[in-house]
Coordinates of C-alpha atoms in Angstrom, one line a residue:
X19 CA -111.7 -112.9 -49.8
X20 CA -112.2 -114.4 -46.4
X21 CA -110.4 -111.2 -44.8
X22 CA -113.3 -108.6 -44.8
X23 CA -111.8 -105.8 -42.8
X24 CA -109.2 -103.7 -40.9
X25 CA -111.7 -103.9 -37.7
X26 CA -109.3 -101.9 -35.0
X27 CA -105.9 -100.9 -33.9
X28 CA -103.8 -100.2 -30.1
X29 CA -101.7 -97.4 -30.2
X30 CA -98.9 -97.2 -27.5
X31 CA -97.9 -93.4 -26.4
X32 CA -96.2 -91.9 -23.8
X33 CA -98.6 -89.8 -22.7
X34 CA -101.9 -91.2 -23.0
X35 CA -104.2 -88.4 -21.6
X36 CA -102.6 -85.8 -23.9
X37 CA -103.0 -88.0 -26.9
X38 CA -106.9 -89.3 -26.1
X39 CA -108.0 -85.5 -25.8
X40 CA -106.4 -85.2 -30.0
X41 CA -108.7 -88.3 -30.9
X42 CA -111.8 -86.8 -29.5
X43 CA -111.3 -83.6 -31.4
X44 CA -110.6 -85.7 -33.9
X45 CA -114.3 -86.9 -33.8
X46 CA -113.7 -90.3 -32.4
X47 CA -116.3 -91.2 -29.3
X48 CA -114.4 -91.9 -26.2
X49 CA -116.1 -94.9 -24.8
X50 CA -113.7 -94.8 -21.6
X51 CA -110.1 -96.9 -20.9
X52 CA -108.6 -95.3 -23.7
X53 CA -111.3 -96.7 -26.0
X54 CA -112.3 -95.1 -29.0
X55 CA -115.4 -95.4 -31.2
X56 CA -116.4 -94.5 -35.2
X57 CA -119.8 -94.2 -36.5
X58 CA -119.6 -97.3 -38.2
X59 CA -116.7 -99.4 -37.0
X60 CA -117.7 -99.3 -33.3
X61 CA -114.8 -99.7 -31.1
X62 CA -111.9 -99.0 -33.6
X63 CA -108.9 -97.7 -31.5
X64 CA -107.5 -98.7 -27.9
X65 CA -104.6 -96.0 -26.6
X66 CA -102.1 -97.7 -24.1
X67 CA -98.8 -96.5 -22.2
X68 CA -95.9 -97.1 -23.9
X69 CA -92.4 -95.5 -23.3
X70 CA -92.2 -94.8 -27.1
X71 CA -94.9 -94.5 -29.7
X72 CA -95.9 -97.5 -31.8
X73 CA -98.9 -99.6 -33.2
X74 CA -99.3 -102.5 -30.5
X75 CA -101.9 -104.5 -31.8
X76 CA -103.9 -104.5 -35.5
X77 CA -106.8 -106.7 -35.7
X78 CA -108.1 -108.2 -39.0
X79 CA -111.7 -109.9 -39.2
X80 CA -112.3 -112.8 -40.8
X81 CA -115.8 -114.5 -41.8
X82 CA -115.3 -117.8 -39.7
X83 CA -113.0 -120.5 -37.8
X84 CA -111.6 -122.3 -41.3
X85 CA -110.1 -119.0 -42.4
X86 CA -108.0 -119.2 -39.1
X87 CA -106.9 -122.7 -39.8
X88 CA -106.4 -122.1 -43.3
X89 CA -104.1 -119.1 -42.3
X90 CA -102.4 -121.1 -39.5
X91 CA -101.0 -123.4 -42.3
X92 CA -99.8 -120.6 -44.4
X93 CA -98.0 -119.4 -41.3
X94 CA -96.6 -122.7 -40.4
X95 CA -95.7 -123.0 -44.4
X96 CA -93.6 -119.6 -43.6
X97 CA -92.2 -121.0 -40.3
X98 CA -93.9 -118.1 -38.8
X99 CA -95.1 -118.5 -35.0
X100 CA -98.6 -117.8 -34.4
X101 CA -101.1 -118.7 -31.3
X102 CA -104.4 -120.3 -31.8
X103 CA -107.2 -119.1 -29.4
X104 CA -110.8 -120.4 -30.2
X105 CA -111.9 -117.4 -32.6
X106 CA -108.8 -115.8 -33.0
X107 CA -105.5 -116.0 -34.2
X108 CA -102.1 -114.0 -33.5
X109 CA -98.7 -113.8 -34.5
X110 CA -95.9 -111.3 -34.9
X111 CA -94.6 -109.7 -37.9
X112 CA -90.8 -109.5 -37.0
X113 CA -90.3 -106.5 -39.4
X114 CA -93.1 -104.1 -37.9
X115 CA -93.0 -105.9 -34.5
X116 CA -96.8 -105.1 -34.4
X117 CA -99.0 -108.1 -33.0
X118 CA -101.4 -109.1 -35.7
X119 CA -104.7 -110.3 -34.2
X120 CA -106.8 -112.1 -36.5
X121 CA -110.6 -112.5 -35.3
X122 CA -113.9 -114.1 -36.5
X123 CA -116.0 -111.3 -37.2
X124 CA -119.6 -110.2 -39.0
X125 CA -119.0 -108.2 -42.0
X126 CA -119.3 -104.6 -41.8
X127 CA -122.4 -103.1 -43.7
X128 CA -122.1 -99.1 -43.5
X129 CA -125.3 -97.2 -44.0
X130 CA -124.8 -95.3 -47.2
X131 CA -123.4 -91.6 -47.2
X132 CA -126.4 -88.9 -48.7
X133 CA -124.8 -88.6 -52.3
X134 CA -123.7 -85.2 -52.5
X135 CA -124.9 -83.2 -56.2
X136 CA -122.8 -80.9 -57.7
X137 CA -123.2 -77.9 -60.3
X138 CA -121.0 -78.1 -63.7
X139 CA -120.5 -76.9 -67.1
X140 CA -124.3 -77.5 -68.7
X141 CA -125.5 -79.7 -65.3
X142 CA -127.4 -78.0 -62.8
X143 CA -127.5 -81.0 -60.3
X144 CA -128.9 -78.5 -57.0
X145 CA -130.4 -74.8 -58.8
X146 CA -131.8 -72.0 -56.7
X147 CA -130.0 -72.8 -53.5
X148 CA -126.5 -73.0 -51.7
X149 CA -124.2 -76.0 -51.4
X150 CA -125.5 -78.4 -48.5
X151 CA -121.7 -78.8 -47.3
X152 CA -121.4 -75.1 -46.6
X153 CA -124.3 -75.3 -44.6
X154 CA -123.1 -78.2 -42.7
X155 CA -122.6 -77.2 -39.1
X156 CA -122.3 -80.6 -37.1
X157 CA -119.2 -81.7 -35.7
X158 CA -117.0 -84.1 -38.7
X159 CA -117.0 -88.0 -37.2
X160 CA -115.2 -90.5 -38.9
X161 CA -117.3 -93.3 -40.7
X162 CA -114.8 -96.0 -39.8
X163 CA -111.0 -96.8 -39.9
X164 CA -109.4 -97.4 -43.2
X165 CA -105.8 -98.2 -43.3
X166 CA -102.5 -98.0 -41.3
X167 CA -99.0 -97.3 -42.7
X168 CA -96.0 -99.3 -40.5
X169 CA -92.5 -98.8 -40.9
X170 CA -90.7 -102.3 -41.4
X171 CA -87.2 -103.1 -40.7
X172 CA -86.9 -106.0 -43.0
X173 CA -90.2 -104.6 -45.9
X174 CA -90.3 -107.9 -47.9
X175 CA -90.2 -110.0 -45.3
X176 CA -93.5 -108.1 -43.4
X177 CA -95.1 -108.1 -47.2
X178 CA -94.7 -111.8 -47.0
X179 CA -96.0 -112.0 -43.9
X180 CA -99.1 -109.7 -44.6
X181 CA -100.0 -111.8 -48.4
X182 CA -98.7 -115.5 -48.3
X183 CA -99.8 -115.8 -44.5
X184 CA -102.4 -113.8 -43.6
X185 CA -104.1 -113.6 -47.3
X186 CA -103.8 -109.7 -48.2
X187 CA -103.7 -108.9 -51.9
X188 CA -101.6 -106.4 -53.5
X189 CA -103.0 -103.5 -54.6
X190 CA -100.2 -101.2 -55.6
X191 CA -96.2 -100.6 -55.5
X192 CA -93.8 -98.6 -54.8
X193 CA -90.2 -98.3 -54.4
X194 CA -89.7 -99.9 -50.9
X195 CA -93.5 -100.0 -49.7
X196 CA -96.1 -102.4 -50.6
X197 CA -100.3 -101.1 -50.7
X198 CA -102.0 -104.4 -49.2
X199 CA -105.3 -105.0 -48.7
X200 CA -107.6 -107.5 -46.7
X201 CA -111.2 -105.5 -47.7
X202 CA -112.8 -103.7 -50.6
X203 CA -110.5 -100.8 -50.2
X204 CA -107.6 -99.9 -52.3
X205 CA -105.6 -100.6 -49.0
X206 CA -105.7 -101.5 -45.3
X207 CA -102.4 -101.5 -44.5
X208 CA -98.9 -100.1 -46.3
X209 CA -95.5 -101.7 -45.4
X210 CA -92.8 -99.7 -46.2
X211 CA -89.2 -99.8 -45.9
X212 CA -87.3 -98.1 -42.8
X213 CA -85.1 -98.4 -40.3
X214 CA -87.2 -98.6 -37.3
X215 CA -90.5 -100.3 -37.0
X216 CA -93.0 -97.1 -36.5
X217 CA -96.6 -96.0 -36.7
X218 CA -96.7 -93.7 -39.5
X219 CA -100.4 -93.1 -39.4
X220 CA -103.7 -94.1 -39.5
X221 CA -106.6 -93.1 -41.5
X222 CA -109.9 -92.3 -40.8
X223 CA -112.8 -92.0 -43.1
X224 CA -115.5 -89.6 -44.1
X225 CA -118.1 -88.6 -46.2
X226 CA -116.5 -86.6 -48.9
X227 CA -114.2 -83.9 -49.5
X228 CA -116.0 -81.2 -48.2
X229 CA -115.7 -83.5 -44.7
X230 CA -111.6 -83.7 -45.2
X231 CA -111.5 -80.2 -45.3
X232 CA -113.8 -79.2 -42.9
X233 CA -112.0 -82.0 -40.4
X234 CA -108.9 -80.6 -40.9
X235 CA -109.8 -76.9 -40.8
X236 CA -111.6 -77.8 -37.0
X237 CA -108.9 -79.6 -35.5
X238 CA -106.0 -76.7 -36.8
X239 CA -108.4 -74.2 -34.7
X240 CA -106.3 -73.2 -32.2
X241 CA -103.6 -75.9 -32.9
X242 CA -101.3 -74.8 -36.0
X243 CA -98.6 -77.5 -34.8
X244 CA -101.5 -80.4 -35.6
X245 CA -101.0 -79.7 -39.7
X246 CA -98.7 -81.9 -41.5
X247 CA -99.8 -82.1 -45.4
X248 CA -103.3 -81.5 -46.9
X249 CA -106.2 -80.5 -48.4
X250 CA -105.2 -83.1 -51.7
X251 CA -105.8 -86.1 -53.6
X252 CA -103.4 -89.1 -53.9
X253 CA -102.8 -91.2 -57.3
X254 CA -102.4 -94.7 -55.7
X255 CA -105.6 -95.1 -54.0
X256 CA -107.4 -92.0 -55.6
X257 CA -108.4 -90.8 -52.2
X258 CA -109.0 -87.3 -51.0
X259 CA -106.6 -86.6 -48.0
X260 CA -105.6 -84.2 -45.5
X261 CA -102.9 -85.4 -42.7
X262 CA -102.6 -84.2 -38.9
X263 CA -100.1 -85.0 -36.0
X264 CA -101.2 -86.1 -32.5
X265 CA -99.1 -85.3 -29.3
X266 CA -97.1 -88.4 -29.6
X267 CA -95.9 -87.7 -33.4
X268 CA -98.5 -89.8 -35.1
X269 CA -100.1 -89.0 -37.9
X270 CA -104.1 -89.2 -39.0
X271 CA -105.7 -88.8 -41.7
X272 CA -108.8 -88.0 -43.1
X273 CA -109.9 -89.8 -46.4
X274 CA -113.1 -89.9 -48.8
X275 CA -113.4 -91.4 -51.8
X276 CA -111.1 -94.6 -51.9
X277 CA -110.8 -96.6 -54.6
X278 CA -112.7 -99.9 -54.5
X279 CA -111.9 -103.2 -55.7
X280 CA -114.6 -105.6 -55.8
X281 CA -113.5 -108.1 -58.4
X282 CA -109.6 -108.9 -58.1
X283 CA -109.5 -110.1 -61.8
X284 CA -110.4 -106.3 -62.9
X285 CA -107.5 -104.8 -61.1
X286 CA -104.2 -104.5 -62.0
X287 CA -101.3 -103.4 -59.2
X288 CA -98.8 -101.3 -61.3
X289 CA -95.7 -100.0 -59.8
X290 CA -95.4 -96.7 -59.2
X291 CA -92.0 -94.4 -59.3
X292 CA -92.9 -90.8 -59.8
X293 CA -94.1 -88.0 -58.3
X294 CA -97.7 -90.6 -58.4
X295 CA -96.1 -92.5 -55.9
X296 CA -97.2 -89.8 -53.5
X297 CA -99.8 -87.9 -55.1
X298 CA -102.0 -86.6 -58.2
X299 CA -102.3 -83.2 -56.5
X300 CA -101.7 -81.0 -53.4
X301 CA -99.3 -78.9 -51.4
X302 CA -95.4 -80.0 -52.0
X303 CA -94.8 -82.9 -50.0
X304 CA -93.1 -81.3 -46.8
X305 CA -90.1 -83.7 -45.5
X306 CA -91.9 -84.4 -42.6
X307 CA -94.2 -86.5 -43.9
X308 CA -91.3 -88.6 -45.8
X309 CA -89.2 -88.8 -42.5
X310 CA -91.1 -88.0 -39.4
X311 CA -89.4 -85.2 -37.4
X312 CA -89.0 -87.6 -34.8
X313 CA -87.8 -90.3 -36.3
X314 CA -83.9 -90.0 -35.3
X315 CA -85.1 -89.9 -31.1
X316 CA -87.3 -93.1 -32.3
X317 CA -84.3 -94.7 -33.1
X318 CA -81.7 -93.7 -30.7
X319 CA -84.5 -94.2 -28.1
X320 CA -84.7 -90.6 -26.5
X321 CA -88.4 -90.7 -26.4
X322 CA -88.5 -93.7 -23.6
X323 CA -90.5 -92.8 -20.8
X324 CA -91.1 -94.8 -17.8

């Protein structure tokens, strides 16, 4: 697809200094004016003021300047407004009320993670010798940003948005939220139904499990409040995950091992209405994570700041 990749977000907060000190513990690199850095991505993540929290801006690359026009007549198709600026495109999904920036931009080529060998029943894959990942003593960084989850006011109208004009596919389904991609990944972005456009959370990923956990496990040093849900593995996706909460109520997580979908002909989305929806295995799902604690001061507006 022309869409290659979820390249970065802005995340509006009320208290910006508070919430850039969570992303460097994190493992992001601060690059200064609320910038933030992964090991892959480069500059993935911009942190503004705003008087409540909320994802400002997502940017999507694109390989060159006919993908723009070819998504500028989808939009017009849809009636959707959009602004046309030399590489770049952007326009507004009502439903989210996040600015969707649509840029030309070289692919991404990651340098590939060491594969990691594990012992089984009759496979010896590292004898005479400890784990390497329980030797690991470096600090976790992410590799690069994955996805973002966005509550939507009006869900199938932001699902149109996000497919018929900007070109993600469909990986998945659930009752009220749609898994969309624009890369390789299972998913970039997951619009789901709610009744306030919100930044559910962005994730983050890593080398493997043994990163998730060790992530997690840092960051909760000293900061019990920070946990939300984890260590487990979802169904949809098949990712390892393992969520945290930074200052302004957002949540990020850590992920390894997404699913990938190279040809679109060998995938099929399925929709999914158990207990799958959520996840193959784990903790319980705490209520939190279904409805942010915060979500009734969201909507009444108590968290406004000047």
């Amino acid at each position: 697809m022309p869409l290659h990749r979820l390249a970065r977000i802005t995340m509006g907060v009320p208290d910006v200094d508070a919430t850039h000190d969570y992303y460097a513990d994190f493992g992001l690199t601060a690059l200064g004016r609320g910038r933030f850095a992964s090991v892959d991505g480069g500059e993935q993540l911009k942190i503004e003021h705003a008087a409540r929290r909320r994802l400002d801006e997502l940017v999507v690359a694109v390989d060159d300047t006919d993908d723009l026009g070819r998504i500028g007549t989808a939009l017009d198709r849809l009636e959707m407004p959009y602004v046309r600026d030399g590489h770049c495109l952007r326009a507004v999904d009502p439903g989210t009320e996040v600015t969707v920036t649509v840029e030309v931009q070289p692919r991404l080529v990651q340098p590939a993670a060491t594969p990691v060998s594990y012992n089984g029943p009759g496979r010896a894959e590292r004898p005479d010798g400890r784990a390497p990942a329980v030797v690991r003593e470096g600090a976790v960084r992410p590799r690069r940003l994955g996805h973002v989850v966005l509550g939507s006011t009006d869900q199938p109208a932001s699902q149109r948005f996000f497919t018929e004009g900007l070109g993600f596919k469909v990986s998945d389904l659930v009752p009220g939220a749609a898994f969309l991609r624009c890369s390789t990944d299972h998913h970039n972005v997951l619009v789901q139904q709610a009744p306030i456009p919100f930044l559910h959370h962005s994730s983050w990923q890593v080398d493997d499990v043994d990163e998730v956990g060790r992530g997690a496990t840092r960051m909760l040093e000293g900061h019990p409040e920070r946990h939300v849900w984890g260590l487990g593995r979802h169904h949809v996706g098949s990712n390892f995950f393992w969520y945290l909460k930074d200052p302004a109520g957002n949540f990020s997580e850590y992920f390894a091992d997404m699913d990938c979908i190279v040809d679109d002909q060998l995938w099929t989305p399925r929709v999914w209405e158990d207990a799958r929806a959520l996840y193959n295995w784990g903790p319980p799902v705490p209520p939190s994570f279904l409805q942010p604690e915060d979500l009734a001061a969201l909507m009444t507006g108590a968290h406004d700041a000047s």
